[in-house]
PDB file of C-alpha atoms in Angstrom:
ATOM      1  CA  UNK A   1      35.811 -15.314   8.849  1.00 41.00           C
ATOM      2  CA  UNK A   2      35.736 -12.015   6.839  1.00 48.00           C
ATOM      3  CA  UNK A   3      32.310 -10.818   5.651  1.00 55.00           C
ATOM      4  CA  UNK A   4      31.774  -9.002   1.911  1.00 51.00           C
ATOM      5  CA  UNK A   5      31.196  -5.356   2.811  1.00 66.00           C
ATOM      6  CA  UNK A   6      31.095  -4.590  -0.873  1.00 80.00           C
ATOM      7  CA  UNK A   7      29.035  -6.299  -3.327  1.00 86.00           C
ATOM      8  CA  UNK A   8      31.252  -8.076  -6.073  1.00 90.00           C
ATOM      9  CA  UNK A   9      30.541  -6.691  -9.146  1.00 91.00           C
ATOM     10  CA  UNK A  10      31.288  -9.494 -12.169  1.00 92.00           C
ATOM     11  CA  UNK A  11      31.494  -7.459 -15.775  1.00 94.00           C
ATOM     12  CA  UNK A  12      30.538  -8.457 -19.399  1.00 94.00           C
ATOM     13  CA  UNK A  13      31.706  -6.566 -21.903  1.00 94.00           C
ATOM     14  CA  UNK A  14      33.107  -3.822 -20.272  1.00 93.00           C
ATOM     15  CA  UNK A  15      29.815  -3.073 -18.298  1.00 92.00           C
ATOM     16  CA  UNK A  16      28.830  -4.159 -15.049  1.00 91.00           C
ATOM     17  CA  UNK A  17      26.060  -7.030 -15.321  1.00 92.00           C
ATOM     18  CA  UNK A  18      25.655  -8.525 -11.877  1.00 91.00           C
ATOM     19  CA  UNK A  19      26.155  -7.993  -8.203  1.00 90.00           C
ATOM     20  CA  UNK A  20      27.200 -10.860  -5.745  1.00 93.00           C
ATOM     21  CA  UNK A  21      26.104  -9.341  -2.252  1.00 90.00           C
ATOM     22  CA  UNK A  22      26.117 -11.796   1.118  1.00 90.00           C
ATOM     23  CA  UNK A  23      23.417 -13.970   1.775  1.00 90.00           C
ATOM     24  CA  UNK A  24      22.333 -12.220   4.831  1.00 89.00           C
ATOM     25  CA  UNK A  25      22.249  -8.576   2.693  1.00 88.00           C
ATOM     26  CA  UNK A  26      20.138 -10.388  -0.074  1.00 85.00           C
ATOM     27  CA  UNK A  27      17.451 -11.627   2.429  1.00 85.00           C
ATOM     28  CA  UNK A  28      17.193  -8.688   4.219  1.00 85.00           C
ATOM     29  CA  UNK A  29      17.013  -6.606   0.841  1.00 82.00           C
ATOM     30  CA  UNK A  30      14.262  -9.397   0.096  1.00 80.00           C
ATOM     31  CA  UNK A  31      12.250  -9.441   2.777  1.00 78.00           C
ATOM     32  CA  UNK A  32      12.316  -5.367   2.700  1.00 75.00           C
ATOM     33  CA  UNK A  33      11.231  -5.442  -0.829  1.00 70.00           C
ATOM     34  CA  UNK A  34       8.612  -8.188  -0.035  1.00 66.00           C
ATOM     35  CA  UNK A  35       6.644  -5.969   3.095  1.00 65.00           C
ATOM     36  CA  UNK A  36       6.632  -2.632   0.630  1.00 62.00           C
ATOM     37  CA  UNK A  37       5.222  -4.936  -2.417  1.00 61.00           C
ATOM     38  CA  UNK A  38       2.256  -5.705  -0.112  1.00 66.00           C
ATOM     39  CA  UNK A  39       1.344  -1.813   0.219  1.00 73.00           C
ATOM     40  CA  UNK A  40       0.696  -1.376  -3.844  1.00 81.00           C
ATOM     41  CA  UNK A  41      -1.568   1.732  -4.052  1.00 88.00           C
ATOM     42  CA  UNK A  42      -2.361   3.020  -7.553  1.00 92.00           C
ATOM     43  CA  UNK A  43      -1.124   5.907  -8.860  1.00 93.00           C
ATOM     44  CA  UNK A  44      -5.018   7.742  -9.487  1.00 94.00           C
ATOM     45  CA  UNK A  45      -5.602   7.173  -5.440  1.00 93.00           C
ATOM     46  CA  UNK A  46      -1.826   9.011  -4.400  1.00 92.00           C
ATOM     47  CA  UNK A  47      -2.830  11.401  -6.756  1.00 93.00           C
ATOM     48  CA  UNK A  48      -5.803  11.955  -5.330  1.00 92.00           C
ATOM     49  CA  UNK A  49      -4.956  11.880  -2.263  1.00 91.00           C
ATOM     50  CA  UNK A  50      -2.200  14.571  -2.533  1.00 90.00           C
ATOM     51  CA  UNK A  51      -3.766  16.712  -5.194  1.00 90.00           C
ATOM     52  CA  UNK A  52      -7.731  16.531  -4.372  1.00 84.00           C
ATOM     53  CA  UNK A  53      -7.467  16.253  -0.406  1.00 84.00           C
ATOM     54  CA  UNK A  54      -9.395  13.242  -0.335  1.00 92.00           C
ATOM     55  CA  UNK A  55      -9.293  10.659   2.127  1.00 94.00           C
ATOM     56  CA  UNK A  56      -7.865   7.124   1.184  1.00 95.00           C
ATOM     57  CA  UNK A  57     -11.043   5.479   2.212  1.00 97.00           C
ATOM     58  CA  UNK A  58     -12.795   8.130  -0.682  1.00 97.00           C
ATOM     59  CA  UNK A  59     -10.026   7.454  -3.349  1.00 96.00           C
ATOM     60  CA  UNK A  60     -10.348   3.491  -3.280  1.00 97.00           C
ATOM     61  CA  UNK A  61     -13.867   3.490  -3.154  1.00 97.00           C
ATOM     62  CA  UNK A  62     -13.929   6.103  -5.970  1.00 97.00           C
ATOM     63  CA  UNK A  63     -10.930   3.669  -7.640  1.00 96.00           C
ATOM     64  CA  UNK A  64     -13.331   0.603  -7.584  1.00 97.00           C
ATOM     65  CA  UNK A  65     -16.572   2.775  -9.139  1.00 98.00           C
ATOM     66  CA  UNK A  66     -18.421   2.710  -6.069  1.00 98.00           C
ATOM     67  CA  UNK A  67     -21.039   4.606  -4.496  1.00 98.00           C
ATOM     68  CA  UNK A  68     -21.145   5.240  -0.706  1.00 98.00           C
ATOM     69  CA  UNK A  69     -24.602   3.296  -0.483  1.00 98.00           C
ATOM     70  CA  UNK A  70     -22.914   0.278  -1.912  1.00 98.00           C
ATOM     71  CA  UNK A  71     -19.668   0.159  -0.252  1.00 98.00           C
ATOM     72  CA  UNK A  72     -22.016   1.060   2.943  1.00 98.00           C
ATOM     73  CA  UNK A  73     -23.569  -2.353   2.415  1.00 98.00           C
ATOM     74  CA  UNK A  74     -20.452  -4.271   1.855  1.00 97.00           C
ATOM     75  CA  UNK A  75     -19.487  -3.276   5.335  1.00 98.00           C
ATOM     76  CA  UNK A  76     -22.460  -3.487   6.767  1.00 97.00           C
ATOM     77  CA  UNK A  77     -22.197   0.293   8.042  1.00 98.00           C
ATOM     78  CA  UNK A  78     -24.754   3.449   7.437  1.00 98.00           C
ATOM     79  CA  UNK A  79     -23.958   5.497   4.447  1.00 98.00           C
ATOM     80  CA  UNK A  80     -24.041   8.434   6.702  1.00 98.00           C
ATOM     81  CA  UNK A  81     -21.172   6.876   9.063  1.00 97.00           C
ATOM     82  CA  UNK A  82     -19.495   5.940   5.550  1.00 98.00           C
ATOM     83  CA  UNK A  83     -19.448   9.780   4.560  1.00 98.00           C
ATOM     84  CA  UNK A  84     -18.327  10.719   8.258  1.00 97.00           C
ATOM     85  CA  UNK A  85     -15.347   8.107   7.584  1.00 97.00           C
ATOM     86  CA  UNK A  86     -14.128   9.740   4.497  1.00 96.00           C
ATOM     87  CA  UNK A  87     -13.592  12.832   5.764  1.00 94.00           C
ATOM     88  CA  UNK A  88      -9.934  13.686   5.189  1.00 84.00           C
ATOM     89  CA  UNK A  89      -9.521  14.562   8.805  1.00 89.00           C
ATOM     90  CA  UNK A  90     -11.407  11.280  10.079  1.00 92.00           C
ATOM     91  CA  UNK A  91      -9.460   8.884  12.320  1.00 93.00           C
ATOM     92  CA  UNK A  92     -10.867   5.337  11.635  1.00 95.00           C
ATOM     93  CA  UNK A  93     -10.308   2.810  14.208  1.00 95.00           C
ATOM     94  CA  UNK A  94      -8.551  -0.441  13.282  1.00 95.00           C
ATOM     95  CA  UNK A  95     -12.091  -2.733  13.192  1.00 95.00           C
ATOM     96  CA  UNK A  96     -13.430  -0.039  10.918  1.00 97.00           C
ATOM     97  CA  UNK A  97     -10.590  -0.134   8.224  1.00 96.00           C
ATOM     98  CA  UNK A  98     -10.615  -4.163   8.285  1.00 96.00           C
ATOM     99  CA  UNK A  99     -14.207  -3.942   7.642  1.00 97.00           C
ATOM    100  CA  UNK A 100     -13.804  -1.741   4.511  1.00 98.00           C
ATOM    101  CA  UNK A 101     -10.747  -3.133   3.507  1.00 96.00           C
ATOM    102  CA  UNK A 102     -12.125  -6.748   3.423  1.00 97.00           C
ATOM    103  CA  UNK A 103     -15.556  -5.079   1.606  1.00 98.00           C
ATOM    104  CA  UNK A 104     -13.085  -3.485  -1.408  1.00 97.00           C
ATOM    105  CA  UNK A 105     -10.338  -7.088  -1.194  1.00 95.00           C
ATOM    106  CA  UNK A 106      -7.780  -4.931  -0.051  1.00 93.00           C
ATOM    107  CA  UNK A 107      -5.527  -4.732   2.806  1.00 90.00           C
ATOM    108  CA  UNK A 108      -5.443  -2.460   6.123  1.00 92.00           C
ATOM    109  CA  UNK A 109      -2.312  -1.195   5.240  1.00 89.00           C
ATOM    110  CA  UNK A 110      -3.556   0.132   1.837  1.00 91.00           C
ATOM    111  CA  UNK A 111      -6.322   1.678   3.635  1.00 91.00           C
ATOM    112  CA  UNK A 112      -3.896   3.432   6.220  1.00 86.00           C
ATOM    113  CA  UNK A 113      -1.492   6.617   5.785  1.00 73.00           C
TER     114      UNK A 113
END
């Protein structure tokens, strides 16, 4: 059996309005699109992030209007250790970032560079 290598492009009106790919292609194309829709990070944190220098941990809690004290007590961690953590040059472990990820209902990967 010969497999598509090109998608099949069907026209209306002189323009091209859809693509007929394999099956395979499409759920690999899905499933691609489906892991980078789970990483959604808002455009004020990149910016800040690329622009200020400030740690992702900084920018989301910043993003959500809190203060260290509070999102301290969400994760049950010192403020002080919460101000060591945002650092930009601070390597969180794993059990850190699911701790403050869970305390802003977010997810690890948002959390990680």
């Amino acid at each position: 059996m010969s497999a598509l290598t090109d998608p099949q492009i069907i026209m209306s009106d002189g323009k091209p309005a859809f693509a007929v790919i394999p099956w395979k292609e499409y759920q690999e194309l899905s499933s691609q699109y489906a892991a980078d829709a789970e990483v959604w990070i808002p455009h004020e944190i990149v910016k800040a992030t690329l622009l200020g220098d400030v740690s992702l941990i900084r920018a989301w809690r910043e993003y959500f209007d809190l203060t260290q004290q509070a999102l301290a007590q969400r994760a049950n961690m010192a403020q002080s250790a919460l101000a060591r953590l945002e650092r930009s040059d601070s390597k969180p472990r794993t059990a850190t970032l699911k701790k403050l990820a869970a305390a802003m209902d977010i997810t690890v990967a948002q959390l990680s560079d």
